[in-house]
């Protein structure tokens, strides 16, 4: 999906990653991160958001919750949106500030005392029970916690496993209940996804959920709530920030833009953010019919992977389809035209959209690429722990 973009915009990353594997410094099933490019992308996003009067909360699940990357991003975007408590703890331990907690996964009630003690800017709640739990935990700490109301997604717009939120027709009654709670204050609304990219043109467009969030904020304003936030996550990038500002959002939550891997970057190599990671595998064996098999572990099912580059021979081979329900022990490439194009042990370079925290991959962080002096800073597991 992003292989052409990486080879065009950041060939030094691909070359360095391949060399690290050839020299035995990283194993197959490793995502190699360009630390310099990620920090530059964060700086670009922060500047554009500041120009437009927007606030950003950064997201790191897609890059493996990595502490080195967190620190680099936080130098420019200080606050994070954590999708779940384990991620929030890693972000907090790395020194980033809590922006939005409960973003996709509600905070378990027993984890609230610890996380509210960080004084997050906002906590997202999906229903009255969770709002009441936040209120109780906040009151015990002698504070009033700002909350964002998650608005239920429009029919057909919600990804399976992400259901929940307050239905628009129930928002008025919901707000009346929440206003009686002593430990919380309604500070705004959010929904997901609010922006998506057209799969053909790549053009970013608001979803019906954006309209729902705008209507919800208007209703809350009529009830007397002021200075209401509207966080509009999904596909947040330098190119889409003007759209968020134009439509009335106050916050964006960049994730894949930090590595130059949004759907916009797949169709337009001139997007401002630089592609900042590649996936390294290795030819494990070759089938009797000549098809090479790559070691797996990080082939995210929704990655839209098209092919692999084998630096030794210079071959570009298509990746064959595999059912998402199968474990990716291996992934097959198409049979090359020349029998010596792929050999067992060959390095394979790929680039595609991923969510590293749900893989079993390694994450290698490389600094110094921008100055021509690359250095392997460290290797981590997909949850940010050094290995």
mmCIF file of C-alpha atoms in Angstrom:
data_model
loop_
_atom_site.group_PDB
_atom_site.id
_atom_site.type_symbol
_atom_site.label_atom_id
_atom_site.label_comp_id
_atom_site.label_asym_id
_atom_site.label_seq_id
_atom_site.Cartn_x
_atom_site.Cartn_y
_atom_site.Cartn_z
ATOM 1 C CA UNK A 1 0.000 0.000 0.000
ATOM 2 C CA UNK A 2 2.812 2.428 0.861
ATOM 3 C CA UNK A 3 5.812 0.724 -0.725
ATOM 4 C CA UNK A 4 6.059 3.096 -3.686
ATOM 5 C CA UNK A 5 5.669 6.080 -1.365
ATOM 6 C CA UNK A 6 8.434 4.891 0.960
ATOM 7 C CA UNK A 7 10.836 4.080 -1.862
ATOM 8 C CA UNK A 8 10.160 7.498 -3.397
ATOM 9 C CA UNK A 9 10.117 9.660 -0.273
ATOM 10 C CA UNK A 10 12.275 7.778 2.231
ATOM 11 C CA UNK A 11 14.484 5.298 0.384
ATOM 12 C CA UNK A 12 17.190 5.698 3.041
ATOM 13 C CA UNK A 13 14.830 4.130 5.595
ATOM 14 C CA UNK A 14 14.219 1.114 3.352
ATOM 15 C CA UNK A 15 17.954 0.705 2.693
ATOM 16 C CA UNK A 16 18.859 1.001 6.378
ATOM 17 C CA UNK A 17 16.149 -1.425 7.465
ATOM 18 C CA UNK A 18 17.282 -3.988 4.904
ATOM 19 C CA UNK A 19 20.907 -3.601 6.016
ATOM 20 C CA UNK A 20 19.959 -4.076 9.666
ATOM 21 C CA UNK A 21 18.294 -7.359 8.775
ATOM 22 C CA UNK A 22 21.087 -8.554 6.491
ATOM 23 C CA UNK A 23 23.629 -7.859 9.224
ATOM 24 C CA UNK A 24 21.606 -9.772 11.815
ATOM 25 C CA UNK A 25 20.717 -6.794 14.012
ATOM 26 C CA UNK A 26 16.955 -7.276 13.619
ATOM 27 C CA UNK A 27 14.916 -10.431 12.983
ATOM 28 C CA UNK A 28 12.165 -10.881 10.412
ATOM 29 C CA UNK A 29 8.751 -9.649 11.557
ATOM 30 C CA UNK A 30 10.141 -6.255 12.555
ATOM 31 C CA UNK A 31 8.716 -2.814 11.913
ATOM 32 C CA UNK A 32 11.549 -0.308 11.511
ATOM 33 C CA UNK A 33 10.675 3.240 12.609
ATOM 34 C CA UNK A 34 12.369 6.424 11.386
ATOM 35 C CA UNK A 35 12.504 8.420 14.622
ATOM 36 C CA UNK A 36 13.577 11.647 12.899
ATOM 37 C CA UNK A 37 10.744 11.516 10.358
ATOM 38 C CA UNK A 38 8.146 10.836 13.047
ATOM 39 C CA UNK A 39 9.294 13.845 15.050
ATOM 40 C CA UNK A 40 9.293 16.021 11.922
ATOM 41 C CA UNK A 41 5.747 14.871 11.138
ATOM 42 C CA UNK A 42 4.632 15.720 14.679
ATOM 43 C CA UNK A 43 6.117 19.181 14.309
ATOM 44 C CA UNK A 44 4.314 19.697 10.983
ATOM 45 C CA UNK A 45 0.992 18.676 12.496
ATOM 46 C CA UNK A 46 1.486 20.866 15.558
ATOM 47 C CA UNK A 47 2.291 23.930 13.450
ATOM 48 C CA UNK A 48 -0.731 23.508 11.196
ATOM 49 C CA UNK A 49 -3.048 22.883 14.148
ATOM 50 C CA UNK A 50 -1.740 25.972 15.885
ATOM 51 C CA UNK A 51 -2.299 28.039 12.725
ATOM 52 C CA UNK A 52 -5.900 26.866 12.578
ATOM 53 C CA UNK A 53 -6.589 27.217 16.298
ATOM 54 C CA UNK A 54 -7.004 23.472 16.816
ATOM 55 C CA UNK A 55 -5.725 21.310 19.668
ATOM 56 C CA UNK A 56 -4.206 17.882 19.017
ATOM 57 C CA UNK A 57 -4.176 14.724 21.130
ATOM 58 C CA UNK A 58 -1.792 12.175 19.616
ATOM 59 C CA UNK A 59 -2.426 8.413 19.364
ATOM 60 C CA UNK A 60 0.272 5.700 19.333
ATOM 61 C CA UNK A 61 -1.464 2.315 19.219
ATOM 62 C CA UNK A 62 -0.550 1.954 15.550
ATOM 63 C CA UNK A 63 3.207 2.274 16.251
ATOM 64 C CA UNK A 64 3.342 -0.106 19.189
ATOM 65 C CA UNK A 65 3.020 2.283 22.145
ATOM 66 C CA UNK A 66 6.751 2.875 21.882
ATOM 67 C CA UNK A 67 8.365 5.065 24.563
ATOM 68 C CA UNK A 68 11.028 6.536 22.259
ATOM 69 C CA UNK A 69 8.413 7.558 19.724
ATOM 70 C CA UNK A 70 6.119 8.905 22.452
ATOM 71 C CA UNK A 71 8.850 11.196 23.753
ATOM 72 C CA UNK A 72 9.679 12.495 20.277
ATOM 73 C CA UNK A 73 6.032 13.221 19.449
ATOM 74 C CA UNK A 74 5.306 14.791 22.837
ATOM 75 C CA UNK A 75 7.996 17.404 22.272
ATOM 76 C CA UNK A 76 5.596 18.951 19.751
ATOM 77 C CA UNK A 77 2.171 17.539 20.689
ATOM 78 C CA UNK A 78 2.269 17.298 24.492
ATOM 79 C CA UNK A 79 -1.067 15.559 25.135
ATOM 80 C CA UNK A 80 -2.298 12.126 24.117
ATOM 81 C CA UNK A 81 -5.546 10.306 23.486
ATOM 82 C CA UNK A 82 -5.203 6.796 24.901
ATOM 83 C CA UNK A 83 -7.399 4.089 23.499
ATOM 84 C CA UNK A 84 -7.280 1.934 26.631
ATOM 85 C CA UNK A 85 -5.734 1.869 30.144
ATOM 86 C CA UNK A 86 -2.590 -0.148 29.260
ATOM 87 C CA UNK A 87 -1.766 2.385 26.576
ATOM 88 C CA UNK A 88 -2.530 5.289 28.908
ATOM 89 C CA UNK A 89 -0.093 3.947 31.503
ATOM 90 C CA UNK A 90 2.719 3.622 28.958
ATOM 91 C CA UNK A 91 2.098 7.124 27.623
ATOM 92 C CA UNK A 92 2.027 8.577 31.124
ATOM 93 C CA UNK A 93 5.203 6.744 32.139
ATOM 94 C CA UNK A 94 6.960 8.128 29.045
ATOM 95 C CA UNK A 95 6.186 11.668 30.196
ATOM 96 C CA UNK A 96 3.309 12.645 27.909
ATOM 97 C CA UNK A 97 0.291 14.480 29.326
ATOM 98 C CA UNK A 98 -3.177 12.956 29.480
ATOM 99 C CA UNK A 99 -5.473 14.623 26.984
ATOM 100 C CA UNK A 100 -8.401 12.278 26.378
ATOM 101 C CA UNK A 101 -8.892 9.000 28.263
ATOM 102 C CA UNK A 102 -11.627 6.507 27.446
ATOM 103 C CA UNK A 103 -11.233 7.484 23.784
ATOM 104 C CA UNK A 104 -12.229 4.104 22.285
ATOM 105 C CA UNK A 105 -12.221 1.839 25.337
ATOM 106 C CA UNK A 106 -14.010 2.924 28.504
ATOM 107 C CA UNK A 107 -11.895 3.166 31.655
ATOM 108 C CA UNK A 108 -12.606 0.212 33.962
ATOM 109 C CA UNK A 109 -14.072 1.548 37.198
ATOM 110 C CA UNK A 110 -11.243 0.199 39.329
ATOM 111 C CA UNK A 111 -8.664 2.015 37.175
ATOM 112 C CA UNK A 112 -10.327 5.421 37.533
ATOM 113 C CA UNK A 113 -8.581 6.550 40.766
ATOM 114 C CA UNK A 114 -5.135 6.085 39.246
ATOM 115 C CA UNK A 115 -5.949 7.769 35.943
ATOM 116 C CA UNK A 116 -7.943 10.680 37.306
ATOM 117 C CA UNK A 117 -4.968 11.456 39.533
ATOM 118 C CA UNK A 118 -3.115 12.381 36.335
ATOM 119 C CA UNK A 119 -5.665 15.216 35.878
ATOM 120 C CA UNK A 120 -6.598 14.423 32.260
ATOM 121 C CA UNK A 121 -7.985 17.211 30.132
ATOM 122 C CA UNK A 122 -11.031 15.069 29.352
ATOM 123 C CA UNK A 123 -12.508 11.614 29.909
ATOM 124 C CA UNK A 124 -14.840 10.191 27.285
ATOM 125 C CA UNK A 125 -17.953 8.412 28.597
ATOM 126 C CA UNK A 126 -20.333 6.196 26.665
ATOM 127 C CA UNK A 127 -23.272 6.067 29.087
ATOM 128 C CA UNK A 128 -24.693 7.171 32.442
ATOM 129 C CA UNK A 129 -23.091 4.354 34.427
ATOM 130 C CA UNK A 130 -19.605 5.287 33.301
ATOM 131 C CA UNK A 131 -20.253 8.998 33.851
ATOM 132 C CA UNK A 132 -21.431 8.223 37.377
ATOM 133 C CA UNK A 133 -18.311 6.143 38.051
ATOM 134 C CA UNK A 134 -16.077 8.993 36.868
ATOM 135 C CA UNK A 135 -18.020 11.427 39.047
ATOM 136 C CA UNK A 136 -17.691 9.244 42.126
ATOM 137 C CA UNK A 137 -13.954 8.707 41.622
ATOM 138 C CA UNK A 138 -13.346 12.400 40.937
ATOM 139 C CA UNK A 139 -15.345 13.507 43.963
ATOM 140 C CA UNK A 140 -13.279 11.234 46.195
ATOM 141 C CA UNK A 141 -10.207 13.108 44.929
ATOM 142 C CA UNK A 142 -11.835 16.477 45.579
ATOM 143 C CA UNK A 143 -12.042 17.419 41.912
ATOM 144 C CA UNK A 144 -14.522 17.909 39.083
ATOM 145 C CA UNK A 145 -13.522 16.037 35.931
ATOM 146 C CA UNK A 146 -14.352 17.338 32.444
ATOM 147 C CA UNK A 147 -16.029 14.669 30.325
ATOM 148 C CA UNK A 148 -16.724 14.253 26.625
ATOM 149 C CA UNK A 149 -19.973 12.576 25.643
ATOM 150 C CA UNK A 150 -19.413 9.863 23.061
ATOM 151 C CA UNK A 151 -22.238 10.115 20.528
ATOM 152 C CA UNK A 152 -23.525 6.852 19.100
ATOM 153 C CA UNK A 153 -22.432 6.376 15.496
ATOM 154 C CA UNK A 154 -24.830 6.570 12.582
ATOM 155 C CA UNK A 155 -26.152 3.223 11.286
ATOM 156 C CA UNK A 156 -23.564 1.479 9.139
ATOM 157 C CA UNK A 157 -20.721 3.750 10.257
ATOM 158 C CA UNK A 158 -19.539 1.908 13.373
ATOM 159 C CA UNK A 159 -16.788 -0.692 13.205
ATOM 160 C CA UNK A 160 -17.630 -4.021 14.870
ATOM 161 C CA UNK A 161 -16.184 -4.109 18.369
ATOM 162 C CA UNK A 162 -16.511 -0.327 18.764
ATOM 163 C CA UNK A 163 -20.222 -0.034 19.444
ATOM 164 C CA UNK A 164 -21.508 2.321 22.115
ATOM 165 C CA UNK A 165 -22.318 5.899 22.947
ATOM 166 C CA UNK A 166 -25.310 8.090 23.671
ATOM 167 C CA UNK A 167 -28.014 8.009 21.010
ATOM 168 C CA UNK A 168 -28.806 11.513 19.706
ATOM 169 C CA UNK A 169 -32.452 11.208 20.713
ATOM 170 C CA UNK A 170 -31.407 10.423 24.291
ATOM 171 C CA UNK A 171 -28.831 13.175 24.653
ATOM 172 C CA UNK A 172 -31.133 15.711 26.296
ATOM 173 C CA UNK A 173 -32.238 13.241 28.987
ATOM 174 C CA UNK A 174 -28.679 12.004 29.391
ATOM 175 C CA UNK A 175 -27.385 15.544 29.919
ATOM 176 C CA UNK A 176 -30.066 16.205 32.532
ATOM 177 C CA UNK A 177 -28.871 13.169 34.524
ATOM 178 C CA UNK A 178 -25.189 14.079 34.217
ATOM 179 C CA UNK A 179 -25.748 17.681 35.281
ATOM 180 C CA UNK A 180 -26.824 16.390 38.696
ATOM 181 C CA UNK A 181 -23.538 14.543 39.274
ATOM 182 C CA UNK A 182 -21.127 16.495 41.508
ATOM 183 C CA UNK A 183 -17.823 15.127 40.192
ATOM 184 C CA UNK A 184 -18.106 15.740 36.444
ATOM 185 C CA UNK A 185 -18.684 18.606 34.062
ATOM 186 C CA UNK A 186 -19.879 18.180 30.468
ATOM 187 C CA UNK A 187 -17.062 19.679 28.417
ATOM 188 C CA UNK A 188 -17.898 18.527 24.915
ATOM 189 C CA UNK A 189 -18.642 15.664 22.560
ATOM 190 C CA UNK A 190 -16.846 13.173 20.359
ATOM 191 C CA UNK A 191 -17.723 10.436 17.866
ATOM 192 C CA UNK A 192 -15.864 7.919 15.749
ATOM 193 C CA UNK A 193 -15.055 7.863 12.902
ATOM 194 C CA UNK A 194 -15.663 11.506 11.987
ATOM 195 C CA UNK A 195 -13.582 11.673 8.805
ATOM 196 C CA UNK A 196 -12.836 8.957 6.258
ATOM 197 C CA UNK A 197 -10.906 8.854 3.006
ATOM 198 C CA UNK A 198 -12.589 7.720 -0.186
ATOM 199 C CA UNK A 199 -10.959 4.381 -1.117
ATOM 200 C CA UNK A 200 -10.654 5.354 -4.797
ATOM 201 C CA UNK A 201 -9.837 9.054 -4.832
ATOM 202 C CA UNK A 202 -8.294 9.195 -1.365
ATOM 203 C CA UNK A 203 -10.166 12.447 -0.730
ATOM 204 C CA UNK A 204 -11.084 13.044 2.920
ATOM 205 C CA UNK A 205 -14.744 13.589 3.705
ATOM 206 C CA UNK A 206 -16.766 14.013 6.903
ATOM 207 C CA UNK A 207 -18.921 11.073 7.941
ATOM 208 C CA UNK A 208 -22.497 11.325 9.264
ATOM 209 C CA UNK A 209 -20.963 10.995 12.732
ATOM 210 C CA UNK A 210 -19.443 14.456 12.351
ATOM 211 C CA UNK A 211 -22.923 15.891 11.773
ATOM 212 C CA UNK A 212 -24.188 14.005 14.823
ATOM 213 C CA UNK A 213 -21.401 15.445 16.963
ATOM 214 C CA UNK A 214 -22.114 18.978 15.739
ATOM 215 C CA UNK A 215 -25.825 18.611 16.487
ATOM 216 C CA UNK A 216 -25.041 17.181 19.916
ATOM 217 C CA UNK A 217 -22.781 20.096 20.765
ATOM 218 C CA UNK A 218 -25.492 22.533 19.681
ATOM 219 C CA UNK A 219 -28.025 20.817 21.949
ATOM 220 C CA UNK A 220 -25.650 20.952 24.910
ATOM 221 C CA UNK A 221 -24.995 24.627 24.235
ATOM 222 C CA UNK A 222 -28.744 25.253 24.366
ATOM 223 C CA UNK A 223 -28.707 23.664 27.805
ATOM 224 C CA UNK A 224 -26.233 26.307 28.924
ATOM 225 C CA UNK A 225 -22.915 24.481 28.545
ATOM 226 C CA UNK A 226 -20.155 26.732 27.239
ATOM 227 C CA UNK A 227 -16.729 26.401 25.630
ATOM 228 C CA UNK A 228 -17.635 22.929 24.421
ATOM 229 C CA UNK A 229 -14.974 20.778 22.805
ATOM 230 C CA UNK A 230 -15.626 18.688 19.721
ATOM 231 C CA UNK A 231 -13.001 16.049 19.046
ATOM 232 C CA UNK A 232 -13.295 14.599 15.545
ATOM 233 C CA UNK A 233 -10.908 11.609 15.292
ATOM 234 C CA UNK A 234 -9.993 9.446 12.295
ATOM 235 C CA UNK A 235 -7.793 10.364 9.323
ATOM 236 C CA UNK A 236 -6.408 13.409 11.156
ATOM 237 C CA UNK A 237 -3.504 14.788 9.128
ATOM 238 C CA UNK A 238 -2.063 18.076 7.921
ATOM 239 C CA UNK A 239 -4.319 17.828 4.869
ATOM 240 C CA UNK A 240 -7.509 17.234 6.871
ATOM 241 C CA UNK A 241 -6.937 19.736 9.694
ATOM 242 C CA UNK A 242 -8.412 22.611 7.626
ATOM 243 C CA UNK A 243 -11.550 20.502 7.133
ATOM 244 C CA UNK A 244 -11.847 19.940 10.888
ATOM 245 C CA UNK A 245 -11.462 23.654 11.558
ATOM 246 C CA UNK A 246 -13.916 24.616 8.815
ATOM 247 C CA UNK A 247 -16.592 22.250 10.128
ATOM 248 C CA UNK A 248 -16.215 23.392 13.728
ATOM 249 C CA UNK A 249 -14.069 20.808 15.487
ATOM 250 C CA UNK A 250 -11.804 21.952 18.297
ATOM 251 C CA UNK A 251 -9.614 18.833 18.579
ATOM 252 C CA UNK A 252 -8.021 16.298 16.261
ATOM 253 C CA UNK A 253 -6.357 13.001 17.144
ATOM 254 C CA UNK A 254 -3.504 12.215 14.718
ATOM 255 C CA UNK A 255 -2.250 8.664 14.599
ATOM 256 C CA UNK A 256 -1.207 7.390 11.182
ATOM 257 C CA UNK A 257 -0.310 10.920 10.067
ATOM 258 C CA UNK A 258 2.630 10.719 12.474
ATOM 259 C CA UNK A 259 4.120 8.001 10.262
ATOM 260 C CA UNK A 260 2.803 9.281 6.931
ATOM 261 C CA UNK A 261 0.523 6.279 6.488
ATOM 262 C CA UNK A 262 -3.042 7.600 6.204
ATOM 263 C CA UNK A 263 -5.056 6.568 3.127
ATOM 264 C CA UNK A 264 -4.208 10.001 1.681
ATOM 265 C CA UNK A 265 -0.534 9.049 1.699
ATOM 266 C CA UNK A 266 -1.232 5.864 -0.242
ATOM 267 C CA UNK A 267 -2.606 7.801 -3.207
ATOM 268 C CA UNK A 268 -0.554 11.010 -3.009
ATOM 269 C CA UNK A 269 3.221 10.838 -2.500
ATOM 270 C CA UNK A 270 3.314 14.617 -2.036
ATOM 271 C CA UNK A 271 1.447 14.701 1.261
ATOM 272 C CA UNK A 272 3.406 16.811 3.794
ATOM 273 C CA UNK A 273 4.080 13.990 6.255
ATOM 274 C CA UNK A 274 6.973 11.688 5.386
ATOM 275 C CA UNK A 275 6.525 7.896 5.399
ATOM 276 C CA UNK A 276 8.292 6.736 8.541
ATOM 277 C CA UNK A 277 8.215 2.945 8.804
ATOM 278 C CA UNK A 278 8.742 -0.232 6.830
ATOM 279 C CA UNK A 279 8.078 -3.855 7.669
ATOM 280 C CA UNK A 280 10.964 -6.296 7.353
ATOM 281 C CA UNK A 281 10.484 -9.984 6.711
ATOM 282 C CA UNK A 282 12.589 -12.772 5.194
ATOM 283 C CA UNK A 283 12.059 -15.573 2.711
ATOM 284 C CA UNK A 284 11.489 -18.600 4.954
ATOM 285 C CA UNK A 285 11.084 -21.252 2.271
ATOM 286 C CA UNK A 286 10.061 -21.637 -1.347
ATOM 287 C CA UNK A 287 7.182 -23.863 -2.401
ATOM 288 C CA UNK A 288 7.598 -26.530 -5.054
ATOM 289 C CA UNK A 289 5.789 -24.302 -7.534
ATOM 290 C CA UNK A 290 8.286 -21.487 -6.964
ATOM 291 C CA UNK A 291 6.257 -19.199 -4.692
ATOM 292 C CA UNK A 292 8.356 -17.675 -1.883
ATOM 293 C CA UNK A 293 6.931 -17.760 1.666
ATOM 294 C CA UNK A 294 7.738 -14.876 4.003
ATOM 295 C CA UNK A 295 7.864 -15.098 7.790
ATOM 296 C CA UNK A 296 4.705 -13.540 9.234
ATOM 297 C CA UNK A 297 3.567 -12.064 12.508
ATOM 298 C CA UNK A 298 2.816 -8.497 11.519
ATOM 299 C CA UNK A 299 0.559 -8.800 8.483
ATOM 300 C CA UNK A 300 -2.349 -6.695 9.727
ATOM 301 C CA UNK A 301 -5.495 -7.941 7.945
ATOM 302 C CA UNK A 302 -6.701 -4.446 6.968
ATOM 303 C CA UNK A 303 -3.283 -3.334 5.762
ATOM 304 C CA UNK A 304 -4.108 -3.419 2.014
ATOM 305 C CA UNK A 305 -0.705 -4.985 1.311
ATOM 306 C CA UNK A 306 0.172 -5.147 -2.370
ATOM 307 C CA UNK A 307 3.688 -6.507 -2.610
ATOM 308 C CA UNK A 308 7.261 -6.834 -1.356
ATOM 309 C CA UNK A 309 10.644 -5.563 -2.476
ATOM 310 C CA UNK A 310 13.614 -7.949 -2.324
ATOM 311 C CA UNK A 311 16.728 -5.743 -2.209
ATOM 312 C CA UNK A 312 19.260 -8.476 -3.130
ATOM 313 C CA UNK A 313 17.729 -9.079 -6.559
ATOM 314 C CA UNK A 314 15.732 -5.868 -6.901
ATOM 315 C CA UNK A 315 12.571 -7.919 -7.488
ATOM 316 C CA UNK A 316 9.103 -6.525 -6.722
ATOM 317 C CA UNK A 317 6.699 -9.410 -6.133
ATOM 318 C CA UNK A 318 2.952 -9.208 -5.460
ATOM 319 C CA UNK A 319 1.714 -10.540 -2.132
ATOM 320 C CA UNK A 320 -0.950 -13.203 -2.475
ATOM 321 C CA UNK A 321 -4.259 -12.888 -0.656
ATOM 322 C CA UNK A 322 -4.733 -14.703 2.651
ATOM 323 C CA UNK A 323 -7.971 -14.951 4.667
ATOM 324 C CA UNK A 324 -8.030 -12.608 7.666
ATOM 325 C CA UNK A 325 -9.263 -15.401 9.954
ATOM 326 C CA UNK A 326 -6.046 -17.407 9.443
ATOM 327 C CA UNK A 327 -2.904 -16.944 11.562
ATOM 328 C CA UNK A 328 -0.152 -15.342 9.489
ATOM 329 C CA UNK A 329 2.638 -17.819 10.148
ATOM 330 C CA UNK A 330 3.726 -17.101 6.591
ATOM 331 C CA UNK A 331 2.550 -14.989 3.663
ATOM 332 C CA UNK A 332 3.084 -16.074 0.085
ATOM 333 C CA UNK A 333 4.516 -13.998 -2.721
ATOM 334 C CA UNK A 334 3.751 -14.591 -6.380
ATOM 335 C CA UNK A 335 6.192 -16.820 -8.218
ATOM 336 C CA UNK A 336 8.975 -14.677 -9.702
ATOM 337 C CA UNK A 337 9.767 -14.806 -13.423
ATOM 338 C CA UNK A 338 13.419 -15.568 -12.678
ATOM 339 C CA UNK A 339 14.140 -18.504 -10.312
ATOM 340 C CA UNK A 340 17.036 -16.650 -8.621
ATOM 341 C CA UNK A 341 14.953 -13.558 -7.842
ATOM 342 C CA UNK A 342 14.071 -14.974 -4.426
ATOM 343 C CA UNK A 343 16.219 -17.217 -2.240
ATOM 344 C CA UNK A 344 15.724 -18.570 1.263
ATOM 345 C CA UNK A 345 17.107 -15.987 3.707
ATOM 346 C CA UNK A 346 16.516 -12.991 1.430
ATOM 347 C CA UNK A 347 15.382 -9.774 3.082
ATOM 348 C CA UNK A 348 11.900 -8.541 2.134
ATOM 349 C CA UNK A 349 10.813 -4.913 2.550
ATOM 350 C CA UNK A 350 7.105 -4.084 2.762
ATOM 351 C CA UNK A 351 5.101 -0.994 3.667
ATOM 352 C CA UNK A 352 1.412 -1.042 4.565
ATOM 353 C CA UNK A 353 -1.093 0.301 7.048
ATOM 354 C CA UNK A 354 -0.889 -1.450 10.389
ATOM 355 C CA UNK A 355 -1.885 -1.485 14.040
ATOM 356 C CA UNK A 356 1.275 -2.828 15.666
ATOM 357 C CA UNK A 357 -0.293 -3.264 19.108
ATOM 358 C CA UNK A 358 -2.393 -6.190 17.829
ATOM 359 C CA UNK A 359 0.539 -7.968 16.118
ATOM 360 C CA UNK A 360 3.338 -10.124 17.509
ATOM 361 C CA UNK A 361 6.032 -8.046 15.795
ATOM 362 C CA UNK A 362 9.202 -6.339 16.946
ATOM 363 C CA UNK A 363 9.628 -2.577 16.641
ATOM 364 C CA UNK A 364 13.094 -1.251 15.843
ATOM 365 C CA UNK A 365 13.670 2.476 16.329
ATOM 366 C CA UNK A 366 16.324 4.090 14.143
ATOM 367 C CA UNK A 367 17.589 7.614 14.750
ATOM 368 C CA UNK A 368 19.892 9.788 12.662
ATOM 369 C CA UNK A 369 18.465 9.020 9.214
ATOM 370 C CA UNK A 370 17.854 12.712 8.541
ATOM 371 C CA UNK A 371 21.573 13.448 8.956
ATOM 372 C CA UNK A 372 22.824 10.388 7.097
ATOM 373 C CA UNK A 373 24.081 8.762 10.289
ATOM 374 C CA UNK A 374 21.548 6.030 11.092
ATOM 375 C CA UNK A 375 21.753 4.287 14.442
ATOM 376 C CA UNK A 376 19.645 1.476 15.851
ATOM 377 C CA UNK A 377 18.452 2.971 19.137
ATOM 378 C CA UNK A 378 16.603 -0.091 20.391
ATOM 379 C CA UNK A 379 14.250 -2.970 19.676
ATOM 380 C CA UNK A 380 10.890 -3.285 21.428
ATOM 381 C CA UNK A 381 7.909 -5.606 21.523
ATOM 382 C CA UNK A 382 4.551 -4.467 20.078
ATOM 383 C CA UNK A 383 3.475 -3.068 23.440
ATOM 384 C CA UNK A 384 6.506 -0.829 23.913
ATOM 385 C CA UNK A 385 8.691 -3.016 26.129
ATOM 386 C CA UNK A 386 12.411 -3.230 25.347
ATOM 387 C CA UNK A 387 13.633 -6.639 24.134
#
